[in-house]
Amino acid sequence: MNRVHIKTYGCQMNERDSEAIAAMLRARGYTIVNAEAEADIILLNTCSVRDQAEQKAIGKAGRLLKDKHRATPALSAPRLRVLGLMGCMAQNRGRPLLESLPDLDLLVGTQKFHHVPDHLDNLLASWRGLGPRPSTLVELDTEADSQNLLRGHSPGRQVSALVSIMQGCDMRCAYCIVPKARGAERARPMEDIVDEIRGLAATGTREVTLLGQIVNHYGKREYPAVAGKTPFVQLLERIHAIEGIERIRFTSPHPSGFRQDLVNCYRDLHKLCEHIHLPVQSGSDQILRAMRRSYTRDQYLRTVNALRAAHPGMCFSTDIIVGHPGETDADFAKTVALFDEVKFDMAFIFKYSTRSGTESADMGDTVPRDVKESRNQILLERLAATSLARNQTLVGTTQEVLVESPARKGRDIFMGRNRGNRKVLFPGNAAHVGLLLPVRVESATTTALQGRALA
Ligand code: SF4
């Protein structure tokens, strides 16, 4: 009765938290199963970035709770014993969630993940005692240092690993619920992070992606600048020195925290891959002000140009919200112009949706749905064209590819990423996994490059 299935919604931070929770549970003797149907315990790690994400998890929990009470033909008793909700939505909505999900067993916020094994032990003990079902176990209060306890990784070799370096965000972007769900910015100790990455390198990890809601603010409270370098740059330099690590990536930075010391890293630290995810959200200063993004269009473009000067092969991805309250056709035209000027390789484009509890929610949802839809379509079409054009410039070149796994489709086709974070597909074999291979690019689509591994 200790098979646990963890379903993760949302961002890479959530994926990483779920991985660390799974590692703690394995260490406590639980078995992590991939299929819901096999599980005695299901934990939903939730996302709060949009109302839709929350409704999805609530719907799922409601269906699972129904199953929980229904005996399966094979088993006299229901298989599912424990259902828990964790993460951003649990933190953001809190106890009122129990009104719509009264039979939930566990409700754990973003800063109490390290208590999940104890809670499951207690819940199962009550099951075994066949004692009365305890009321829902709820833990939502904050514990700043809890993130230091989430170090575990999946068993076996990970060619590319996610590493959380900080939690929370002090910014107050008007449309965003993250500061409420994840709390104030707090950094993990630099020693802990370096130690964790050394451990990963020793197991064969070649690439690390540093995670945080606003990574370039890492350590601003905890560490002083040294020789004009921010704590984040100091951390990058320490990771750069770790033997075995060949590639470093990070997400998400905030344009406002981009200083010259960080830009120089793209010139000086060869392991730092020349791809950056730099959310812009809008190309209109009026909308950036309404969003409280604390930078202007020109400042954003200056950062992009400085990065391209530091590394001419720089690749960019971004986040854009269309239809934020107050967005006019003229505002949107400025977003399109910026989009064309930067020539993003990849972009996540979102139609604004009201997020209760945010400042933007008080501005009213002023842009009609069909207008949001058409603006979204316009950017998606531009993205497809730009992405294809940029990929086609790589045909005939040789790309360094970190081979991750067999591709989903195609016999003997393997998948990896070039330094620009582009997916590359090529005929290969299992011995290639984990290697940095030169691949000659023979063709390109909007989303991937195809080629041949050179000897
Ligand atoms: S920087 Fe803004 S959008 Fe990003 S997590 Fe912080 S408040 Fe949200």
PDB file of N, CA, C and O in Angstrom, residues 41 65 102 105 120 129 152 180 225 229 237 285 291 357 360 389 434:
ATOM      1  N   ILE A  41      -1.658   5.877  -3.686  1.00  0.00           N
ATOM      2  CA  ILE A  41      -1.585   7.273  -3.253  1.00  0.00           C
ATOM      3  C   ILE A  41      -1.348   8.139  -4.493  1.00  0.00           C
ATOM      4  O   ILE A  41      -0.452   7.834  -5.288  1.00  0.00           O
ATOM      5  N   LEU A  65     -11.539  11.688  -6.484  1.00  0.00           N
ATOM      6  CA  LEU A  65     -12.226  11.461  -5.204  1.00  0.00           C
ATOM      7  C   LEU A  65     -13.444  10.568  -5.407  1.00  0.00           C
ATOM      8  O   LEU A  65     -13.756   9.722  -4.573  1.00  0.00           O
ATOM      9  N   PRO A 102     -14.044  18.156  -0.144  1.00  0.00           N
ATOM     10  CA  PRO A 102     -14.042  17.848   1.288  1.00  0.00           C
ATOM     11  C   PRO A 102     -13.319  16.556   1.646  1.00  0.00           C
ATOM     12  O   PRO A 102     -12.802  16.431   2.762  1.00  0.00           O
ATOM     13  N   ASP A 105      -7.285  14.131   1.350  1.00  0.00           N
ATOM     14  CA  ASP A 105      -6.549  13.663   2.543  1.00  0.00           C
ATOM     15  C   ASP A 105      -5.451  14.629   2.948  1.00  0.00           C
ATOM     16  O   ASP A 105      -5.118  14.741   4.130  1.00  0.00           O
ATOM     17  N   LEU A 120       2.258  11.115   4.737  1.00  0.00           N
ATOM     18  CA  LEU A 120       1.787   9.856   4.147  1.00  0.00           C
ATOM     19  C   LEU A 120       1.924   8.706   5.144  1.00  0.00           C
ATOM     20  O   LEU A 120       1.021   7.887   5.278  1.00  0.00           O
ATOM     21  N   GLY A 129      -4.627   1.059  10.699  1.00  0.00           N
ATOM     22  CA  GLY A 129      -5.335   0.844  11.979  1.00  0.00           C
ATOM     23  C   GLY A 129      -6.828   0.778  11.700  1.00  0.00           C
ATOM     24  O   GLY A 129      -7.634   0.510  12.569  1.00  0.00           O
ATOM     25  N   GLY A 152      16.992  15.734  -3.687  1.00  0.00           N
ATOM     26  CA  GLY A 152      17.036  14.434  -4.357  1.00  0.00           C
ATOM     27  C   GLY A 152      16.698  14.495  -5.839  1.00  0.00           C
ATOM     28  O   GLY A 152      15.946  15.372  -6.280  1.00  0.00           O
ATOM     29  N   LYS A 180       2.465  35.447  -4.485  1.00  0.00           N
ATOM     30  CA  LYS A 180       1.559  34.978  -3.415  1.00  0.00           C
ATOM     31  C   LYS A 180       1.744  33.476  -3.191  1.00  0.00           C
ATOM     32  O   LYS A 180       1.748  32.999  -2.064  1.00  0.00           O
ATOM     33  N   ALA A 225      28.032  41.494  -3.496  1.00  0.00           N
ATOM     34  CA  ALA A 225      28.714  41.463  -4.790  1.00  0.00           C
ATOM     35  C   ALA A 225      30.209  41.358  -4.503  1.00  0.00           C
ATOM     36  O   ALA A 225      30.686  41.854  -3.471  1.00  0.00           O
ATOM     37  N   LYS A 229      30.810  41.620  -9.250  1.00  0.00           N
ATOM     38  CA  LYS A 229      29.996  40.525  -9.786  1.00  0.00           C
ATOM     39  C   LYS A 229      28.882  40.182  -8.815  1.00  0.00           C
ATOM     40  O   LYS A 229      29.110  40.016  -7.611  1.00  0.00           O
ATOM     41  N   GLU A 237      30.027  31.099 -12.170  1.00  0.00           N
ATOM     42  CA  GLU A 237      31.472  30.834 -12.293  1.00  0.00           C
ATOM     43  C   GLU A 237      31.869  29.587 -11.501  1.00  0.00           C
ATOM     44  O   GLU A 237      32.675  28.784 -11.959  1.00  0.00           O
ATOM     45  N   ASP A 285       5.340  50.293 -24.132  1.00  0.00           N
ATOM     46  CA  ASP A 285       5.707  50.837 -22.811  1.00  0.00           C
ATOM     47  C   ASP A 285       4.480  51.082 -21.946  1.00  0.00           C
ATOM     48  O   ASP A 285       4.505  50.859 -20.732  1.00  0.00           O
ATOM     49  N   MET A 291       1.526  46.556 -16.562  1.00  0.00           N
ATOM     50  CA  MET A 291       1.889  45.217 -16.045  1.00  0.00           C
ATOM     51  C   MET A 291       2.888  45.312 -14.887  1.00  0.00           C
ATOM     52  O   MET A 291       3.182  44.311 -14.253  1.00  0.00           O
ATOM     53  N   GLY A 357      -7.099  37.907  -7.403  1.00  0.00           N
ATOM     54  CA  GLY A 357      -6.040  38.132  -6.408  1.00  0.00           C
ATOM     55  C   GLY A 357      -4.882  38.920  -7.000  1.00  0.00           C
ATOM     56  O   GLY A 357      -3.915  39.221  -6.306  1.00  0.00           O
ATOM     57  N   SER A 360      -4.065  43.199 -11.945  1.00  0.00           N
ATOM     58  CA  SER A 360      -4.695  43.299 -13.274  1.00  0.00           C
ATOM     59  C   SER A 360      -6.167  42.921 -13.226  1.00  0.00           C
ATOM     60  O   SER A 360      -6.982  43.425 -13.997  1.00  0.00           O
ATOM     61  N   ALA A 389      12.833  30.118 -40.485  1.00  0.00           N
ATOM     62  CA  ALA A 389      13.917  30.851 -41.174  1.00  0.00           C
ATOM     63  C   ALA A 389      15.224  30.728 -40.399  1.00  0.00           C
ATOM     64  O   ALA A 389      16.285  30.458 -40.973  1.00  0.00           O
ATOM     65  N   GLY A 434      24.194  10.911 -23.840  1.00  0.00           N
ATOM     66  CA  GLY A 434      25.102  11.540 -22.875  1.00  0.00           C
ATOM     67  C   GLY A 434      26.350  12.121 -23.528  1.00  0.00           C
ATOM     68  O   GLY A 434      27.121  12.828 -22.881  1.00  0.00           O
TER      69      GLY A 434
END
